[in-house]
Amino acid sequence: MKMDQIKQLRQYGFVIRQLVSREIKRKYTRSYLGILWSVLNPLMSMVVISMVFSTMFQRVENYSIYFLTGNIIWQLFTGATTSAMAALVDNKSLLIKVKLPKVIFPLSRVGAAFVNFLYTFVAYLLMLMVFRIKPSVMMLLFPIAALFLLLFCIGISYLLSIVYVFFGDIKHLYSVLLTLWMYCSAIFYPIDSTPEMVQRLIAENPIYNYISCVRKCMIYQTMPSAGELGRMVFWGIGCYAVGRFVFIRLQNQIMQEL
């Protein structure tokens, strides 16, 4: 790689860091607790959901952690994709004034969501200790699952950011889809409490697959099945590749629409 290319990559990396910092500051503007909400939100959700459903699903071991695990994965996905959707439209003036790779803008939104996720993960580790879940070598699989989940989020974000430029109503349609997607991800209920046909459908849900893999390695400290690991890799790399291909293919038409 030539020196000028390395220099250019460093410049782009600096721009992404600045955009990520801007997004985080903007998200917590006028908030006294600021970034602490990244820690408090999942914990408060865990308390509420546990109060409502823990008696219904008594057979689920460590139900509070069971829910919290699914919730932090879900919040990373929804936070990244929802914010990245409007990344190009929100930065229209910057796109016009400065010659930057358009891919930087959805990436910065995903990066901001991932930073929030890291703060949430600190609280998650504390809850694991509170519920006396012992450290295990299986927990080392978590960074791998998080990596492929991040690739999946980036791929979806690329697609949404492009579609939003041409079709603004996708924002409302996506919010409806997310509601359905959430209920099909077994975040607060065990999958075996549903009919067999529904279980098969949920098992093909990429978000549920990531949640299941993380639950197994972090809570139950077992190795996910070969099928789960294969789907985790397939959805991560496949979605990223498709999303980037579509983004690169259509990015030259963005300025005409903006």
mmCIF file of C-alpha atoms in Angstrom:
data_model
loop_
_atom_site.group_PDB
_atom_site.id
_atom_site.type_symbol
_atom_site.label_atom_id
_atom_site.label_comp_id
_atom_site.label_asym_id
_atom_site.label_seq_id
_atom_site.Cartn_x
_atom_site.Cartn_y
_atom_site.Cartn_z
ATOM 1 C CA MET A 1 0.000 0.000 0.000
ATOM 2 C CA LYS A 2 1.383 3.395 -0.988
ATOM 3 C CA MET A 3 2.161 6.064 1.578
ATOM 4 C CA ASP A 4 -0.454 8.450 0.213
ATOM 5 C CA GLN A 5 -3.098 5.720 0.547
ATOM 6 C CA ILE A 6 -2.063 5.079 4.148
ATOM 7 C CA LYS A 7 -2.233 8.790 4.873
ATOM 8 C CA GLN A 8 -5.680 8.959 3.291
ATOM 9 C CA LEU A 9 -6.927 6.042 5.384
ATOM 10 C CA ARG A 10 -5.671 7.750 8.533
ATOM 11 C CA GLN A 11 -7.512 10.914 7.555
ATOM 12 C CA TYR A 12 -10.717 8.962 6.994
ATOM 13 C CA GLY A 13 -10.238 7.223 10.333
ATOM 14 C CA PHE A 14 -9.913 10.614 12.009
ATOM 15 C CA VAL A 15 -13.115 11.814 10.325
ATOM 16 C CA ILE A 16 -15.003 8.706 11.477
ATOM 17 C CA ARG A 17 -13.804 9.227 15.071
ATOM 18 C CA GLN A 18 -14.950 12.828 14.982
ATOM 19 C CA LEU A 19 -18.335 11.883 13.580
ATOM 20 C CA VAL A 20 -18.751 9.156 16.204
ATOM 21 C CA SER A 21 -17.896 11.632 18.952
ATOM 22 C CA ARG A 22 -20.373 14.130 17.515
ATOM 23 C CA GLU A 23 -23.159 11.548 17.404
ATOM 24 C CA ILE A 24 -22.611 10.495 21.013
ATOM 25 C CA LYS A 25 -22.547 14.091 22.235
ATOM 26 C CA ARG A 26 -25.674 14.924 20.255
ATOM 27 C CA LYS A 27 -27.532 11.891 21.602
ATOM 28 C CA TYR A 28 -26.990 12.946 25.207
ATOM 29 C CA THR A 29 -27.358 16.699 24.771
ATOM 30 C CA ARG A 30 -29.342 18.270 27.641
ATOM 31 C CA SER A 31 -29.040 15.065 29.647
ATOM 32 C CA TYR A 32 -27.599 15.318 33.159
ATOM 33 C CA LEU A 33 -26.531 11.657 33.275
ATOM 34 C CA GLY A 34 -25.244 11.588 29.702
ATOM 35 C CA ILE A 35 -23.537 8.358 28.690
ATOM 36 C CA LEU A 36 -24.657 6.704 31.936
ATOM 37 C CA TRP A 37 -28.023 6.156 30.268
ATOM 38 C CA SER A 38 -26.285 3.509 28.160
ATOM 39 C CA VAL A 39 -25.791 1.621 31.424
ATOM 40 C CA LEU A 40 -29.048 2.496 33.172
ATOM 41 C CA ASN A 41 -31.461 1.824 30.292
ATOM 42 C CA PRO A 42 -30.790 -1.914 29.901
ATOM 43 C CA LEU A 43 -30.679 -2.406 33.662
ATOM 44 C CA MET A 44 -34.031 -0.677 34.184
ATOM 45 C CA SER A 45 -35.511 -2.678 31.318
ATOM 46 C CA MET A 46 -34.198 -5.860 32.936
ATOM 47 C CA VAL A 47 -35.891 -4.990 36.236
ATOM 48 C CA VAL A 48 -39.240 -4.189 34.598
ATOM 49 C CA ILE A 49 -39.319 -7.215 32.299
ATOM 50 C CA SER A 50 -38.180 -9.518 35.118
ATOM 51 C CA MET A 51 -41.006 -8.281 37.342
ATOM 52 C CA VAL A 52 -43.546 -8.941 34.598
ATOM 53 C CA PHE A 53 -42.360 -12.212 33.067
ATOM 54 C CA SER A 54 -40.115 -13.959 35.598
ATOM 55 C CA THR A 55 -43.068 -15.799 37.194
ATOM 56 C CA MET A 56 -44.372 -16.792 33.750
ATOM 57 C CA PHE A 57 -41.043 -18.289 32.715
ATOM 58 C CA GLN A 58 -39.845 -19.687 36.037
ATOM 59 C CA ARG A 59 -38.145 -22.623 34.345
ATOM 60 C CA VAL A 60 -35.713 -20.246 32.610
ATOM 61 C CA GLU A 61 -32.533 -20.234 34.673
ATOM 62 C CA ASN A 62 -31.333 -16.725 35.589
ATOM 63 C CA TYR A 63 -34.215 -15.141 33.693
ATOM 64 C CA SER A 64 -33.011 -11.577 34.347
ATOM 65 C CA ILE A 65 -29.656 -12.285 32.687
ATOM 66 C CA TYR A 66 -31.431 -14.286 29.977
ATOM 67 C CA PHE A 67 -33.442 -11.210 29.051
ATOM 68 C CA LEU A 68 -30.559 -8.753 29.495
ATOM 69 C CA THR A 69 -28.368 -10.759 27.118
ATOM 70 C CA GLY A 70 -30.976 -10.677 24.384
ATOM 71 C CA ASN A 71 -31.781 -7.035 25.038
ATOM 72 C CA ILE A 72 -28.243 -5.673 24.694
ATOM 73 C CA ILE A 73 -27.818 -7.524 21.376
ATOM 74 C CA TRP A 74 -31.148 -6.171 20.163
ATOM 75 C CA GLN A 75 -30.366 -2.610 21.274
ATOM 76 C CA LEU A 76 -27.050 -2.657 19.409
ATOM 77 C CA PHE A 77 -28.768 -3.783 16.230
ATOM 78 C CA THR A 78 -31.691 -1.347 16.391
ATOM 79 C CA GLY A 79 -29.546 1.564 17.597
ATOM 80 C CA ALA A 80 -27.028 1.085 14.793
ATOM 81 C CA THR A 81 -29.427 0.529 11.908
ATOM 82 C CA THR A 82 -32.037 3.109 12.898
ATOM 83 C CA SER A 83 -29.520 5.915 13.317
ATOM 84 C CA ALA A 84 -27.497 4.941 10.225
ATOM 85 C CA MET A 85 -30.602 5.049 8.053
ATOM 86 C CA ALA A 86 -30.617 8.863 7.915
ATOM 87 C CA ALA A 87 -26.824 9.271 7.919
ATOM 88 C CA LEU A 88 -26.550 10.470 4.326
ATOM 89 C CA VAL A 89 -29.583 12.742 4.417
ATOM 90 C CA ASP A 90 -28.568 14.314 7.730
ATOM 91 C CA ASN A 91 -25.089 15.080 6.388
ATOM 92 C CA LYS A 92 -26.247 16.489 3.057
ATOM 93 C CA SER A 93 -24.434 19.816 3.521
ATOM 94 C CA LEU A 94 -21.186 18.082 4.450
ATOM 95 C CA LEU A 95 -21.437 15.771 1.447
ATOM 96 C CA ILE A 96 -21.820 18.792 -0.833
ATOM 97 C CA LYS A 97 -19.016 20.861 0.675
ATOM 98 C CA VAL A 98 -16.354 18.225 1.395
ATOM 99 C CA LYS A 99 -15.139 15.384 -0.788
ATOM 100 C CA LEU A 100 -15.372 12.379 1.524
ATOM 101 C CA PRO A 101 -16.239 8.723 0.937
ATOM 102 C CA LYS A 102 -19.979 8.461 1.499
ATOM 103 C CA VAL A 103 -19.488 5.154 3.261
ATOM 104 C CA ILE A 104 -18.012 7.049 6.230
ATOM 105 C CA PHE A 105 -21.356 8.453 7.329
ATOM 106 C CA PRO A 106 -23.335 5.251 7.977
ATOM 107 C CA LEU A 107 -20.167 3.734 9.454
ATOM 108 C CA SER A 108 -19.909 6.582 11.971
ATOM 109 C CA ARG A 109 -23.507 5.983 13.126
ATOM 110 C CA VAL A 110 -22.820 2.281 13.595
ATOM 111 C CA GLY A 111 -19.618 3.191 15.429
ATOM 112 C CA ALA A 112 -21.520 5.443 17.832
ATOM 113 C CA ALA A 113 -24.011 2.654 18.527
ATOM 114 C CA PHE A 114 -21.129 0.262 19.183
ATOM 115 C CA VAL A 115 -19.534 2.682 21.669
ATOM 116 C CA ASN A 116 -22.852 2.807 23.530
ATOM 117 C CA PHE A 117 -22.915 -0.989 23.427
ATOM 118 C CA LEU A 118 -19.481 -1.156 25.068
ATOM 119 C CA TYR A 119 -20.723 0.971 27.983
ATOM 120 C CA THR A 120 -23.747 -1.298 28.251
ATOM 121 C CA PHE A 121 -21.494 -4.339 28.197
ATOM 122 C CA VAL A 122 -19.697 -3.082 31.310
ATOM 123 C CA ALA A 123 -23.030 -3.097 33.142
ATOM 124 C CA TYR A 124 -23.748 -6.543 31.697
ATOM 125 C CA LEU A 125 -20.495 -7.924 33.132
ATOM 126 C CA LEU A 126 -21.392 -6.486 36.523
ATOM 127 C CA MET A 127 -24.780 -8.222 36.377
ATOM 128 C CA LEU A 128 -23.071 -11.518 35.552
ATOM 129 C CA MET A 129 -21.089 -11.162 38.772
ATOM 130 C CA VAL A 130 -24.192 -10.162 40.746
ATOM 131 C CA PHE A 131 -25.989 -13.315 39.569
ATOM 132 C CA ARG A 132 -22.862 -15.388 40.327
ATOM 133 C CA ILE A 133 -22.181 -16.593 36.818
ATOM 134 C CA LYS A 134 -18.590 -17.758 36.901
ATOM 135 C CA PRO A 135 -16.068 -16.831 34.198
ATOM 136 C CA SER A 136 -15.497 -19.504 31.578
ATOM 137 C CA VAL A 137 -13.269 -20.006 28.566
ATOM 138 C CA MET A 138 -16.458 -20.143 26.485
ATOM 139 C CA MET A 139 -16.940 -16.432 27.152
ATOM 140 C CA LEU A 140 -14.039 -15.799 24.784
ATOM 141 C CA LEU A 141 -16.489 -16.538 21.971
ATOM 142 C CA PHE A 142 -18.368 -13.339 22.770
ATOM 143 C CA PRO A 143 -16.004 -10.977 20.874
ATOM 144 C CA ILE A 144 -16.307 -13.233 17.814
ATOM 145 C CA ALA A 145 -20.106 -13.155 17.970
ATOM 146 C CA ALA A 146 -19.996 -9.367 18.482
ATOM 147 C CA LEU A 147 -17.738 -8.967 15.430
ATOM 148 C CA PHE A 148 -20.082 -10.827 13.091
ATOM 149 C CA LEU A 149 -23.082 -9.033 14.605
ATOM 150 C CA LEU A 150 -21.336 -5.733 13.877
ATOM 151 C CA LEU A 151 -20.752 -6.787 10.267
ATOM 152 C CA PHE A 152 -24.445 -7.670 10.016
ATOM 153 C CA CYS A 153 -25.402 -4.253 11.413
ATOM 154 C CA ILE A 154 -23.093 -2.471 8.954
ATOM 155 C CA GLY A 155 -24.564 -4.373 6.019
ATOM 156 C CA ILE A 156 -28.146 -3.525 6.990
ATOM 157 C CA SER A 157 -27.113 0.080 7.659
ATOM 158 C CA TYR A 158 -25.617 0.426 4.174
ATOM 159 C CA LEU A 159 -28.856 -0.793 2.606
ATOM 160 C CA LEU A 160 -31.118 1.382 4.756
ATOM 161 C CA SER A 161 -29.063 4.546 4.248
ATOM 162 C CA ILE A 162 -29.271 4.114 0.478
ATOM 163 C CA VAL A 163 -32.981 3.270 0.440
ATOM 164 C CA TYR A 164 -33.785 6.233 2.716
ATOM 165 C CA VAL A 165 -32.283 8.651 0.186
ATOM 166 C CA PHE A 166 -34.673 7.421 -2.528
ATOM 167 C CA PHE A 167 -37.657 6.439 -0.385
ATOM 168 C CA GLY A 168 -38.105 8.394 2.858
ATOM 169 C CA ASP A 169 -41.118 6.344 3.985
ATOM 170 C CA ILE A 170 -38.802 3.425 4.721
ATOM 171 C CA LYS A 171 -38.240 5.050 8.108
ATOM 172 C CA HIS A 172 -41.844 4.360 9.142
ATOM 173 C CA LEU A 173 -41.984 0.941 7.526
ATOM 174 C CA TYR A 174 -38.768 -0.087 9.252
ATOM 175 C CA SER A 175 -40.121 0.849 12.690
ATOM 176 C CA VAL A 176 -43.070 -1.493 12.086
ATOM 177 C CA LEU A 177 -40.720 -4.228 10.858
ATOM 178 C CA LEU A 178 -38.566 -3.838 13.975
ATOM 179 C CA THR A 179 -41.571 -4.425 16.213
ATOM 180 C CA LEU A 180 -42.342 -7.687 14.423
ATOM 181 C CA TRP A 181 -38.647 -8.592 14.333
ATOM 182 C CA MET A 182 -38.309 -8.051 18.085
ATOM 183 C CA TYR A 183 -41.165 -10.433 18.904
ATOM 184 C CA CYS A 184 -39.630 -13.013 16.579
ATOM 185 C CA SER A 185 -36.245 -12.835 18.314
ATOM 186 C CA ALA A 186 -37.149 -14.601 21.601
ATOM 187 C CA ILE A 187 -35.670 -11.790 23.660
ATOM 188 C CA PHE A 188 -37.923 -12.178 26.710
ATOM 189 C CA TYR A 189 -39.346 -15.679 26.229
ATOM 190 C CA PRO A 190 -37.776 -19.125 25.681
ATOM 191 C CA ILE A 191 -38.063 -20.403 22.141
ATOM 192 C CA ASP A 192 -39.306 -23.820 23.298
ATOM 193 C CA SER A 193 -42.452 -22.169 24.713
ATOM 194 C CA THR A 194 -43.697 -21.610 21.153
ATOM 195 C CA PRO A 195 -45.197 -24.106 18.655
ATOM 196 C CA GLU A 196 -42.737 -26.185 16.651
ATOM 197 C CA MET A 197 -43.419 -24.366 13.390
ATOM 198 C CA VAL A 198 -42.788 -21.012 15.084
ATOM 199 C CA GLN A 199 -39.558 -22.365 16.580
ATOM 200 C CA ARG A 200 -38.309 -23.193 13.091
ATOM 201 C CA LEU A 201 -39.062 -19.687 11.877
ATOM 202 C CA ILE A 202 -37.374 -18.066 14.871
ATOM 203 C CA ALA A 203 -34.314 -20.298 14.437
ATOM 204 C CA GLU A 204 -33.789 -18.796 10.963
ATOM 205 C CA ASN A 205 -33.904 -15.255 12.361
ATOM 206 C CA PRO A 206 -30.320 -13.886 12.202
ATOM 207 C CA ILE A 207 -30.757 -11.716 15.302
ATOM 208 C CA TYR A 208 -32.057 -14.657 17.331
ATOM 209 C CA ASN A 209 -29.092 -16.682 16.131
ATOM 210 C CA TYR A 210 -26.668 -14.085 17.538
ATOM 211 C CA ILE A 211 -28.641 -13.877 20.774
ATOM 212 C CA SER A 212 -28.664 -17.661 21.139
ATOM 213 C CA CYS A 213 -24.908 -17.919 20.543
ATOM 214 C CA VAL A 214 -24.167 -15.221 23.120
ATOM 215 C CA ARG A 215 -26.508 -16.797 25.690
ATOM 216 C CA LYS A 216 -24.815 -20.146 25.293
ATOM 217 C CA CYS A 217 -21.286 -18.838 25.689
ATOM 218 C CA MET A 218 -21.992 -16.244 28.405
ATOM 219 C CA ILE A 219 -24.774 -17.779 30.539
ATOM 220 C CA TYR A 220 -24.753 -21.516 29.928
ATOM 221 C CA GLN A 221 -21.056 -21.668 29.033
ATOM 222 C CA THR A 222 -21.508 -24.177 26.259
ATOM 223 C CA MET A 223 -20.370 -24.204 22.657
ATOM 224 C CA PRO A 224 -23.007 -23.086 20.140
ATOM 225 C CA SER A 225 -23.889 -25.728 17.586
ATOM 226 C CA ALA A 226 -22.057 -25.909 14.277
ATOM 227 C CA GLY A 227 -25.240 -24.732 12.556
ATOM 228 C CA GLU A 228 -25.489 -21.663 14.780
ATOM 229 C CA LEU A 229 -21.841 -20.786 14.265
ATOM 230 C CA GLY A 230 -22.208 -21.247 10.517
ATOM 231 C CA ARG A 231 -25.286 -19.011 10.364
ATOM 232 C CA MET A 232 -23.543 -16.412 12.511
ATOM 233 C CA VAL A 233 -20.669 -16.203 10.011
ATOM 234 C CA PHE A 234 -22.962 -16.425 6.981
ATOM 235 C CA TRP A 235 -25.286 -13.597 8.074
ATOM 236 C CA GLY A 236 -22.414 -11.372 9.174
ATOM 237 C CA ILE A 237 -20.190 -11.667 6.112
ATOM 238 C CA GLY A 238 -23.046 -12.155 3.638
ATOM 239 C CA CYS A 239 -25.059 -9.140 4.756
ATOM 240 C CA TYR A 240 -21.957 -6.952 4.909
ATOM 241 C CA ALA A 241 -20.927 -7.974 1.391
ATOM 242 C CA VAL A 242 -24.397 -7.390 -0.080
ATOM 243 C CA GLY A 243 -24.853 -4.086 1.728
ATOM 244 C CA ARG A 244 -21.477 -2.743 0.652
ATOM 245 C CA PHE A 245 -21.982 -3.880 -2.944
ATOM 246 C CA VAL A 246 -25.352 -2.113 -3.193
ATOM 247 C CA PHE A 247 -23.982 1.004 -1.490
ATOM 248 C CA ILE A 248 -20.977 1.285 -3.816
ATOM 249 C CA ARG A 249 -23.150 0.563 -6.847
ATOM 250 C CA LEU A 250 -25.688 3.307 -6.068
ATOM 251 C CA GLN A 251 -23.594 5.908 -4.253
ATOM 252 C CA ASN A 252 -23.055 7.985 -7.405
ATOM 253 C CA GLN A 253 -26.814 8.545 -7.671
ATOM 254 C CA ILE A 254 -27.091 9.854 -4.118
ATOM 255 C CA MET A 255 -26.129 13.452 -4.844
ATOM 256 C CA GLN A 256 -28.755 13.691 -7.577
ATOM 257 C CA GLU A 257 -31.471 12.667 -5.117
ATOM 258 C CA LEU A 258 -30.195 14.783 -2.241
#
